[in-house]
Amino acid sequence: MKIAFFSSKPYDKIFFEAENKNYGFELNFYETHLGPHIVNAIEDEQAVCVFVNDKVNRQVIEILAKKGVKIIALRCAGFNNVDLEAAKEFGIKVCRVPAYSPEAVAEHTMAMLLTLNRKTHKAYNRVREQNFALNGLLGFNLFQKTIGIVGTGKIGKAFINIAKGFGCKIIAYDLYPDQELMNNGVEYVELDKLFKSSDIISLHCPLTPENHYMINQETIAMMKDGVTIINTSRGGLINTHEAIESLKNHKIGYLGIDVYEQEEKLFFKDLSAEIIQDDMIQRLMSFPNVLVTAHQAFFTQEALEQISEITMRSISEIKEKGSTDEVVML
C-alpha cells in the first residue's frame, strides 16, 4: 500500500512515520495541497491522505479513480471539502478522524477567550518593554457569564466542562441534544434565543450548507452589545465582512478565530516576507479586540498521536476488510 500525503508539514511526517512502524506502508509526503493542479502527479498510490484545505472535488476524484486510488483519508474531523457523492460514484472510500483529543480544541478555545478578555498577549509585550501600566488591560470576570455553545459534540462537550469550572451559565444549541449534559444542568434553547441571551458565543459545529454564514449581519443584530464570539470550528460559519462591520460599530466586543473562511491561502504557511493580498484578514488583525490563530487548536502532542493512529488504522482496515468504523457514510 502506497499513500500520498498532501498539505503535509514536518510534524505530519514525524507522527505518521512513527505510526507506520506498525504497518509498513510506503508513505509519500507532498507539501502542496491536493487539487486539480497536482492530482496528476499521483502515480501508483492506492490512498491519499488530505487535510482541511485540500480540494477534493469531482474533478479531482475522477482522476484519482482513474489512477487506482481506492481510499481518501481525512486526517481531520470535517469533510466539507470532499465531494462525497462523487467518491461514492467512483467507488472510493472516504474515512476521517471524527474525534481526536477534543480537549485540545476545547482548551485552545478557552485560551483564546481568556487571552482576549484579560489581554495577556498585550500585557506580555508591555512588560517586556518595561511598561508596567494597567491602562487598557481591563477585562471582565467569566464567573456567572452566560456562554452559548453552538454544537455539543465531543469538542463542545469538553468546552462546556471547562466553562462550568469557571462558574459560567451554559446554554446550548444542537440538532441532537445530549441527555447527559441536560442532566448536568445545561439548558438547550433555540438558536435565536442563544444569540440573544449569550454574553459569549462559542462555535463547535461542522460546516454544512445550512449553517454557512451562521454569524451574519442579521444574527449579530440579535446579540447583546459587546458580545464575545469565539470560532474554533470552520471559517465559513462567520461572514467575515459583516463581522468586520460589527466590530467597527462595537456590536461585537471581542472576536477570536482559529479558523477563517479564506484560510487555505494563508494558514500553515510562513508569509512573513510577503505582501498579503487578503484585505479582510489584514483588517481583522488591525483590531485590538480581535485574536487570530492559524488553525492551531488541534495542535497538541496527544491530538497528533491520535490522528496518525486512527488514520493509519482506518486505511489498514479498509484495505483488509473493505470498511472501518471511521468511513464517512452518505
CSV table of N, CA and C in Angstrom, one decimal, residues 49-110:
chain,number,residue,atom,x,y,z
A,49,CYS,N,-4.0,10.9,1.6
A,49,CYS,CA,-4.3,11.5,3.0
A,49,CYS,C,-4.3,13.0,2.9
A,50,VAL,N,-5.5,13.6,3.2
A,50,VAL,CA,-5.7,15.0,3.0
A,50,VAL,C,-6.0,15.7,4.3
A,51,PHE,N,-6.0,17.1,4.2
A,51,PHE,CA,-6.3,17.9,5.4
A,51,PHE,C,-7.4,18.9,5.1
A,52,VAL,N,-7.6,19.8,5.9
A,52,VAL,CA,-8.8,20.7,5.9
A,52,VAL,C,-8.9,21.5,4.6
A,53,ASN,N,-7.8,22.0,4.1
A,53,ASN,CA,-7.8,22.9,2.9
A,53,ASN,C,-7.5,22.3,1.6
A,54,ASP,N,-7.4,20.9,1.5
A,54,ASP,CA,-7.3,20.2,0.3
A,54,ASP,C,-8.7,20.3,-0.4
A,55,LYS,N,-8.6,20.4,-1.8
A,55,LYS,CA,-9.9,20.5,-2.6
A,55,LYS,C,-10.1,19.2,-3.3
A,56,VAL,N,-11.0,18.3,-2.7
A,56,VAL,CA,-11.2,17.0,-3.3
A,56,VAL,C,-12.6,17.1,-3.9
A,57,ASN,N,-12.7,17.7,-5.1
A,57,ASN,CA,-13.9,17.9,-5.8
A,57,ASN,C,-14.1,16.8,-6.8
A,58,ARG,N,-15.2,16.8,-7.6
A,58,ARG,CA,-15.5,15.8,-8.5
A,58,ARG,C,-14.3,15.6,-9.5
A,59,GLN,N,-13.8,16.7,-10.0
A,59,GLN,CA,-12.7,16.6,-11.0
A,59,GLN,C,-11.5,15.9,-10.4
A,60,VAL,N,-11.1,16.2,-9.2
A,60,VAL,CA,-10.0,15.5,-8.6
A,60,VAL,C,-10.3,14.0,-8.3
A,61,ILE,N,-11.5,13.8,-7.8
A,61,ILE,CA,-11.9,12.4,-7.5
A,61,ILE,C,-11.9,11.5,-8.8
A,62,GLU,N,-12.4,12.1,-9.9
A,62,GLU,CA,-12.4,11.3,-11.1
A,62,GLU,C,-11.0,10.9,-11.5
A,63,ILE,N,-10.1,11.8,-11.4
A,63,ILE,CA,-8.7,11.5,-11.8
A,63,ILE,C,-8.1,10.5,-10.8
A,64,LEU,N,-8.4,10.7,-9.5
A,64,LEU,CA,-7.9,9.7,-8.5
A,64,LEU,C,-8.4,8.3,-8.8
A,65,ALA,N,-9.7,8.2,-9.2
A,65,ALA,CA,-10.2,6.9,-9.5
A,65,ALA,C,-9.5,6.3,-10.7
A,66,LYS,N,-9.3,7.1,-11.7
A,66,LYS,CA,-8.6,6.6,-12.9
A,66,LYS,C,-7.2,6.1,-12.6
A,67,LYS,N,-6.6,6.7,-11.6
A,67,LYS,CA,-5.2,6.3,-11.2
A,67,LYS,C,-5.2,5.2,-10.2
A,68,GLY,N,-6.3,4.7,-9.9
A,68,GLY,CA,-6.4,3.5,-9.0
A,68,GLY,C,-6.4,3.8,-7.5
A,69,VAL,N,-6.7,5.0,-7.1
A,69,VAL,CA,-6.9,5.3,-5.7
A,69,VAL,C,-8.2,4.8,-5.2
A,70,LYS,N,-8.1,4.1,-4.1
A,70,LYS,CA,-9.3,3.5,-3.5
A,70,LYS,C,-9.8,4.1,-2.2
A,71,ILE,N,-8.9,4.9,-1.6
A,71,ILE,CA,-9.2,5.5,-0.3
A,71,ILE,C,-8.8,6.9,-0.2
A,72,ILE,N,-9.7,7.8,0.3
A,72,ILE,CA,-9.4,9.2,0.6
A,72,ILE,C,-9.5,9.2,2.2
A,73,ALA,N,-8.4,9.5,2.8
A,73,ALA,CA,-8.3,9.5,4.3
A,73,ALA,C,-8.1,11.0,4.7
A,74,LEU,N,-9.1,11.5,5.4
A,74,LEU,CA,-9.0,12.8,6.0
A,74,LEU,C,-8.4,12.7,7.4
A,75,ARG,N,-7.3,13.5,7.6
A,75,ARG,CA,-6.7,13.5,8.9
A,75,ARG,C,-7.3,14.6,9.8
A,76,CYS,N,-8.6,14.7,9.7
A,76,CYS,CA,-9.3,15.8,10.4
A,76,CYS,C,-10.8,15.3,10.6
A,77,ALA,N,-11.6,16.0,11.3
A,77,ALA,CA,-13.0,15.6,11.5
A,77,ALA,C,-13.9,16.0,10.4
A,78,GLY,N,-13.8,17.3,9.9
A,78,GLY,CA,-14.6,17.8,8.9
A,78,GLY,C,-14.4,17.2,7.5
A,79,PHE,N,-15.4,17.1,6.7
A,79,PHE,CA,-15.3,16.5,5.4
A,79,PHE,C,-16.1,17.3,4.4
A,80,ASN,N,-16.3,18.6,4.7
A,80,ASN,CA,-17.0,19.5,3.7
A,80,ASN,C,-16.2,19.8,2.5
A,81,ASN,N,-14.9,19.5,2.5
A,81,ASN,CA,-14.0,19.7,1.3
A,81,ASN,C,-14.0,18.5,0.4
A,82,VAL,N,-14.8,17.5,0.6
A,82,VAL,CA,-14.8,16.3,-0.2
A,82,VAL,C,-16.2,16.1,-0.8
A,83,ASP,N,-16.2,15.9,-2.1
A,83,ASP,CA,-17.5,15.6,-2.8
A,83,ASP,C,-17.8,14.1,-2.6
A,84,LEU,N,-18.6,13.9,-1.5
A,84,LEU,CA,-18.9,12.5,-1.1
A,84,LEU,C,-19.7,11.8,-2.2
A,85,GLU,N,-20.6,12.4,-2.9
A,85,GLU,CA,-21.4,11.8,-3.9
A,85,GLU,C,-20.5,11.3,-5.0
A,86,ALA,N,-19.5,12.1,-5.4
A,86,ALA,CA,-18.6,11.7,-6.5
A,86,ALA,C,-17.7,10.5,-6.0
A,87,ALA,N,-17.3,10.6,-4.7
A,87,ALA,CA,-16.5,9.5,-4.2
A,87,ALA,C,-17.3,8.2,-4.3
A,88,LYS,N,-18.6,8.2,-3.9
A,88,LYS,CA,-19.4,7.0,-3.9
A,88,LYS,C,-19.6,6.5,-5.4
A,89,GLU,N,-19.8,7.5,-6.3
A,89,GLU,CA,-20.0,7.1,-7.7
A,89,GLU,C,-18.7,6.4,-8.3
A,90,PHE,N,-17.5,6.9,-7.9
A,90,PHE,CA,-16.3,6.3,-8.4
A,90,PHE,C,-15.7,5.2,-7.5
A,91,GLY,N,-16.5,4.8,-6.5
A,91,GLY,CA,-16.0,3.6,-5.7
A,91,GLY,C,-14.9,3.9,-4.8
A,92,ILE,N,-14.7,5.1,-4.3
A,92,ILE,CA,-13.6,5.5,-3.4
A,92,ILE,C,-14.2,5.6,-2.0
A,93,LYS,N,-13.6,4.9,-1.0
A,93,LYS,CA,-14.0,5.0,0.4
A,93,LYS,C,-13.4,6.3,1.0
A,94,VAL,N,-14.1,7.0,1.8
A,94,VAL,CA,-13.7,8.2,2.5
A,94,VAL,C,-13.8,7.9,4.0
A,95,CYS,N,-12.6,8.1,4.6
A,95,CYS,CA,-12.6,8.0,6.1
A,95,CYS,C,-12.1,9.2,6.7
A,96,ARG,N,-12.3,9.4,8.0
A,96,ARG,CA,-11.9,10.6,8.7
A,96,ARG,C,-11.5,10.3,10.1
A,97,VAL,N,-11.2,11.3,10.9
A,97,VAL,CA,-10.9,11.2,12.3
A,97,VAL,C,-11.9,12.0,13.0
A,98,PRO,N,-13.0,11.3,13.4
A,98,PRO,CA,-14.2,12.1,14.0
A,98,PRO,C,-13.9,12.7,15.3
A,99,ALA,N,-13.0,12.0,16.1
A,99,ALA,CA,-12.7,12.6,17.4
A,99,ALA,C,-11.2,12.4,17.7
A,100,TYR,N,-10.5,13.4,17.8
A,100,TYR,CA,-9.1,13.4,18.2
A,100,TYR,C,-8.8,14.4,19.3
A,101,SER,N,-8.7,13.9,20.5
A,101,SER,CA,-8.4,14.8,21.7
A,101,SER,C,-9.3,16.0,21.6
A,102,PRO,N,-10.6,15.9,21.8
A,102,PRO,CA,-11.5,17.1,21.8
A,102,PRO,C,-11.0,18.1,22.8
A,103,GLU,N,-10.3,17.6,23.9
A,103,GLU,CA,-9.8,18.5,24.9
A,103,GLU,C,-8.8,19.5,24.3
A,104,ALA,N,-8.1,19.1,23.3
A,104,ALA,CA,-7.1,20.0,22.7
A,104,ALA,C,-7.8,21.2,22.1
A,105,VAL,N,-8.9,21.0,21.3
A,105,VAL,CA,-9.6,22.2,20.8
A,105,VAL,C,-10.3,23.0,21.8
A,106,ALA,N,-10.9,22.3,22.8
A,106,ALA,CA,-11.7,22.9,23.8
A,106,ALA,C,-10.8,23.8,24.7
A,107,GLU,N,-9.6,23.3,25.0
A,107,GLU,CA,-8.6,24.1,25.8
A,107,GLU,C,-8.1,25.3,25.1
A,108,HIS,N,-7.9,25.2,23.7
A,108,HIS,CA,-7.5,26.3,23.0
A,108,HIS,C,-8.6,27.4,22.9
A,109,THR,N,-9.8,26.9,22.8
A,109,THR,CA,-11.0,27.8,22.8
A,109,THR,C,-10.9,28.7,24.1
A,110,MET,N,-10.8,28.0,25.2
A,110,MET,CA,-10.7,28.8,26.5
A,110,MET,C,-9.5,29.7,26.5
